[in-house]
CSV table of C-alpha atoms in Angstrom, one decimal:
chain,number,residue,atom,x,y,z
A,1252,UNK,CA,-2.8,8.4,11.1
A,1253,UNK,CA,-4.2,9.9,7.8
A,1254,UNK,CA,-4.8,6.9,4.9
A,1255,UNK,CA,-2.7,8.0,1.8
A,1256,UNK,CA,-3.7,7.4,-1.0
A,1257,UNK,CA,-1.5,6.6,-4.4
A,1258,UNK,CA,-3.4,7.4,-7.4
A,1259,UNK,CA,-1.7,4.3,-8.9
A,1260,UNK,CA,-3.8,2.0,-6.6
A,1261,UNK,CA,-6.9,4.1,-7.4
A,1262,UNK,CA,-9.4,1.7,-10.6
A,1263,UNK,CA,-12.1,4.3,-10.7
A,1264,UNK,CA,-14.0,7.5,-9.5
A,1265,UNK,CA,-17.8,7.4,-8.5
A,1266,UNK,CA,-20.4,9.8,-7.0
A,1267,UNK,CA,-23.3,8.5,-5.6
A,1268,UNK,CA,-26.5,10.6,-4.8
A,1269,UNK,CA,-28.3,10.0,-1.2
A,1270,UNK,CA,-31.8,11.0,-2.2
A,1271,UNK,CA,-32.0,10.8,-6.1
A,1272,UNK,CA,-31.8,7.6,-7.6
A,1273,UNK,CA,-29.5,8.3,-10.1
A,1274,UNK,CA,-26.2,6.4,-8.9
A,1275,UNK,CA,-25.9,4.3,-13.0
A,1276,UNK,CA,-23.1,4.5,-13.0
A,1277,UNK,CA,-20.2,1.7,-13.8
A,1278,UNK,CA,-17.1,1.4,-12.3
A,1279,UNK,CA,-14.1,-1.0,-13.9
A,1280,UNK,CA,-12.1,-3.0,-12.2
A,1281,UNK,CA,-10.3,-6.1,-12.9
A,1282,UNK,CA,-11.1,-9.9,-12.4
A,1283,UNK,CA,-8.8,-11.3,-9.7
A,1284,UNK,CA,-7.5,-7.1,-9.3
A,1285,UNK,CA,-7.7,-7.5,-5.3
A,1286,UNK,CA,-6.3,-6.5,-2.1
A,1287,UNK,CA,-4.1,-2.6,-2.1
A,1288,UNK,CA,-6.1,-1.4,-5.0
A,1289,UNK,CA,-9.8,1.1,-4.9
A,1290,UNK,CA,-12.9,2.7,-5.9
A,1291,UNK,CA,-13.0,6.9,-4.6
A,1292,UNK,CA,-16.8,7.2,-4.2
A,1293,UNK,CA,-18.0,11.2,-3.6
A,1294,UNK,CA,-21.6,11.4,-1.6
A,1295,UNK,CA,-23.9,13.9,-2.7
A,1296,UNK,CA,-27.2,15.2,-1.7
A,1297,UNK,CA,-29.1,16.7,-4.2
A,1298,UNK,CA,-26.3,17.0,-6.3
A,1299,UNK,CA,-24.7,18.8,-3.4
A,1300,UNK,CA,-21.3,17.0,-1.8
A,1301,UNK,CA,-22.3,15.2,1.3
A,1302,UNK,CA,-19.2,15.5,4.2
A,1303,UNK,CA,-20.5,13.6,6.7
A,1304,UNK,CA,-18.7,12.9,10.0
A,1305,UNK,CA,-15.4,11.0,10.0
A,1306,UNK,CA,-16.0,8.6,13.4
A,1307,UNK,CA,-19.0,6.9,10.7
A,1308,UNK,CA,-19.1,3.4,10.2
A,1309,UNK,CA,-19.3,2.9,6.3
A,1310,UNK,CA,-19.3,-0.4,5.1
A,1311,UNK,CA,-19.9,-1.3,1.5
A,1312,UNK,CA,-22.6,-4.6,1.0
A,1313,UNK,CA,-24.1,-6.1,-2.0
A,1314,UNK,CA,-23.1,-9.0,-3.7
A,1315,UNK,CA,-20.6,-9.7,-6.9
A,1316,UNK,CA,-21.2,-11.2,-10.1
A,1317,UNK,CA,-21.2,-14.7,-8.5
A,1318,UNK,CA,-24.0,-13.7,-6.1
A,1319,UNK,CA,-21.2,-14.2,-3.4
A,1320,UNK,CA,-22.4,-12.1,-0.9
A,1321,UNK,CA,-20.0,-8.9,0.8
A,1322,UNK,CA,-20.0,-7.0,3.7
A,1323,UNK,CA,-16.4,-4.9,3.5
A,1324,UNK,CA,-15.3,-2.4,5.7
A,1325,UNK,CA,-14.4,1.3,3.9
A,1326,UNK,CA,-12.4,4.2,4.4
A,1327,UNK,CA,-13.5,7.5,5.0
A,1328,UNK,CA,-11.0,9.2,2.9
A,1329,UNK,CA,-10.6,13.4,3.3
A,1330,UNK,CA,-10.4,15.3,-0.9
A,1331,UNK,CA,-10.1,18.7,-1.0
A,1332,UNK,CA,-11.4,19.1,3.0
A,1333,UNK,CA,-14.4,17.1,1.8
A,1334,UNK,CA,-14.8,13.6,3.2
A,1335,UNK,CA,-15.3,10.7,0.6
A,1336,UNK,CA,-15.6,6.5,1.1
A,1337,UNK,CA,-12.7,4.9,-0.1
A,1338,UNK,CA,-13.1,1.2,-0.5
A,1339,UNK,CA,-9.8,-1.2,-0.3
A,1340,UNK,CA,-11.4,-4.0,-3.7
A,1341,UNK,CA,-11.4,-6.9,-1.1
A,1342,UNK,CA,-10.9,-10.6,-3.3
A,1343,UNK,CA,-14.5,-11.6,-3.2
A,1344,UNK,CA,-15.1,-7.6,-5.3
A,1345,UNK,CA,-13.2,-8.9,-7.6
A,1346,UNK,CA,-13.4,-12.1,-8.3
A,1347,UNK,CA,-15.8,-12.9,-10.7
A,1348,UNK,CA,-16.3,-11.1,-13.9
A,1349,UNK,CA,-19.3,-9.3,-14.3
A,1350,UNK,CA,-21.5,-7.0,-12.4
A,1351,UNK,CA,-21.9,-6.9,-8.8
A,1352,UNK,CA,-24.2,-4.4,-7.4
A,1353,UNK,CA,-23.4,-2.4,-4.2
A,1354,UNK,CA,-24.5,-0.3,-1.5
A,1355,UNK,CA,-22.8,2.0,1.4
A,1356,UNK,CA,-24.1,1.7,4.3
A,1357,UNK,CA,-23.5,5.0,7.3
A,1358,UNK,CA,-24.0,4.0,10.1
A,1359,UNK,CA,-23.3,6.5,13.9
A,1360,UNK,CA,-22.8,3.9,16.2
A,1361,UNK,CA,-23.6,6.5,18.5
A,1362,UNK,CA,-27.2,7.0,18.2
A,1363,UNK,CA,-27.9,3.6,15.9
A,1364,UNK,CA,-29.2,5.4,13.4
A,1365,UNK,CA,-28.2,3.7,9.1
A,1366,UNK,CA,-28.0,6.0,6.1
A,1367,UNK,CA,-27.7,3.7,3.0
A,1368,UNK,CA,-27.3,4.5,-0.7
A,1369,UNK,CA,-29.4,4.0,-3.5
A,1370,UNK,CA,-27.9,0.2,-5.6
A,1371,UNK,CA,-24.6,1.1,-7.7
A,1372,UNK,CA,-22.5,-1.0,-10.0
A,1373,UNK,CA,-19.2,-2.5,-10.4
A,1374,UNK,CA,-18.0,-4.3,-13.2
A,1375,UNK,CA,-15.2,-7.1,-13.1
A,1376,UNK,CA,-14.0,-6.8,-15.9
A,1377,UNK,CA,-12.1,-10.7,-17.7
A,1378,UNK,CA,-8.9,-11.1,-17.1
A,1379,UNK,CA,-7.0,-12.6,-19.6
A,1380,UNK,CA,-5.6,-16.2,-17.5
A,1381,UNK,CA,-6.6,-18.6,-15.2
A,1382,UNK,CA,-7.8,-16.6,-12.1
A,1383,UNK,CA,-7.8,-19.8,-10.1
A,1384,UNK,CA,-6.3,-19.0,-7.1
A,1385,UNK,CA,-9.4,-16.5,-6.7
A,1386,UNK,CA,-12.0,-19.2,-5.2
A,1387,UNK,CA,-16.0,-17.4,-4.5
A,1388,UNK,CA,-17.2,-17.2,-0.8
A,1389,UNK,CA,-18.9,-15.1,1.2
A,1390,UNK,CA,-16.3,-12.8,2.5
A,1391,UNK,CA,-18.0,-10.5,6.0
A,1392,UNK,CA,-14.6,-9.0,6.5
A,1393,UNK,CA,-16.6,-5.5,8.7
A,1394,UNK,CA,-18.8,-7.8,10.7
A,1395,UNK,CA,-15.6,-10.5,11.0
A,1396,UNK,CA,-13.8,-7.3,13.1
A,1397,UNK,CA,-16.3,-5.2,15.3
A,1398,UNK,CA,-16.9,-9.1,16.6
A,1399,UNK,CA,-13.3,-9.9,16.9
């Protein structure tokens, strides 16, 4: 069953080129926005939409503004016949206000090869109230689910 995205759950759309380091883009995310919100990433190769195989393992890796390590699963989302990367905003991505630095990894487990994007940024804007319920800690959801 295909994932159904509600437009109201989308906090940003970003285009990332896999060949050229032109990814000086920011996607703004409210602090503490966490689960149920997403960023939709269109991948291009020299400016041409990159339509990757939907069976690839896809993850976002990087550090949030507090320096917390993150490596989480992403979702393959087809829009207008082109596969895109849907990044679920796990708690740690939006836990600390400031700029986090990330990249997308596409891994073909059958031939053990990986494609990594250039870095891109997610700007987490400060919440107007105390987000004391979120405690920064390293988050490795993709690895935890793979290991079982």
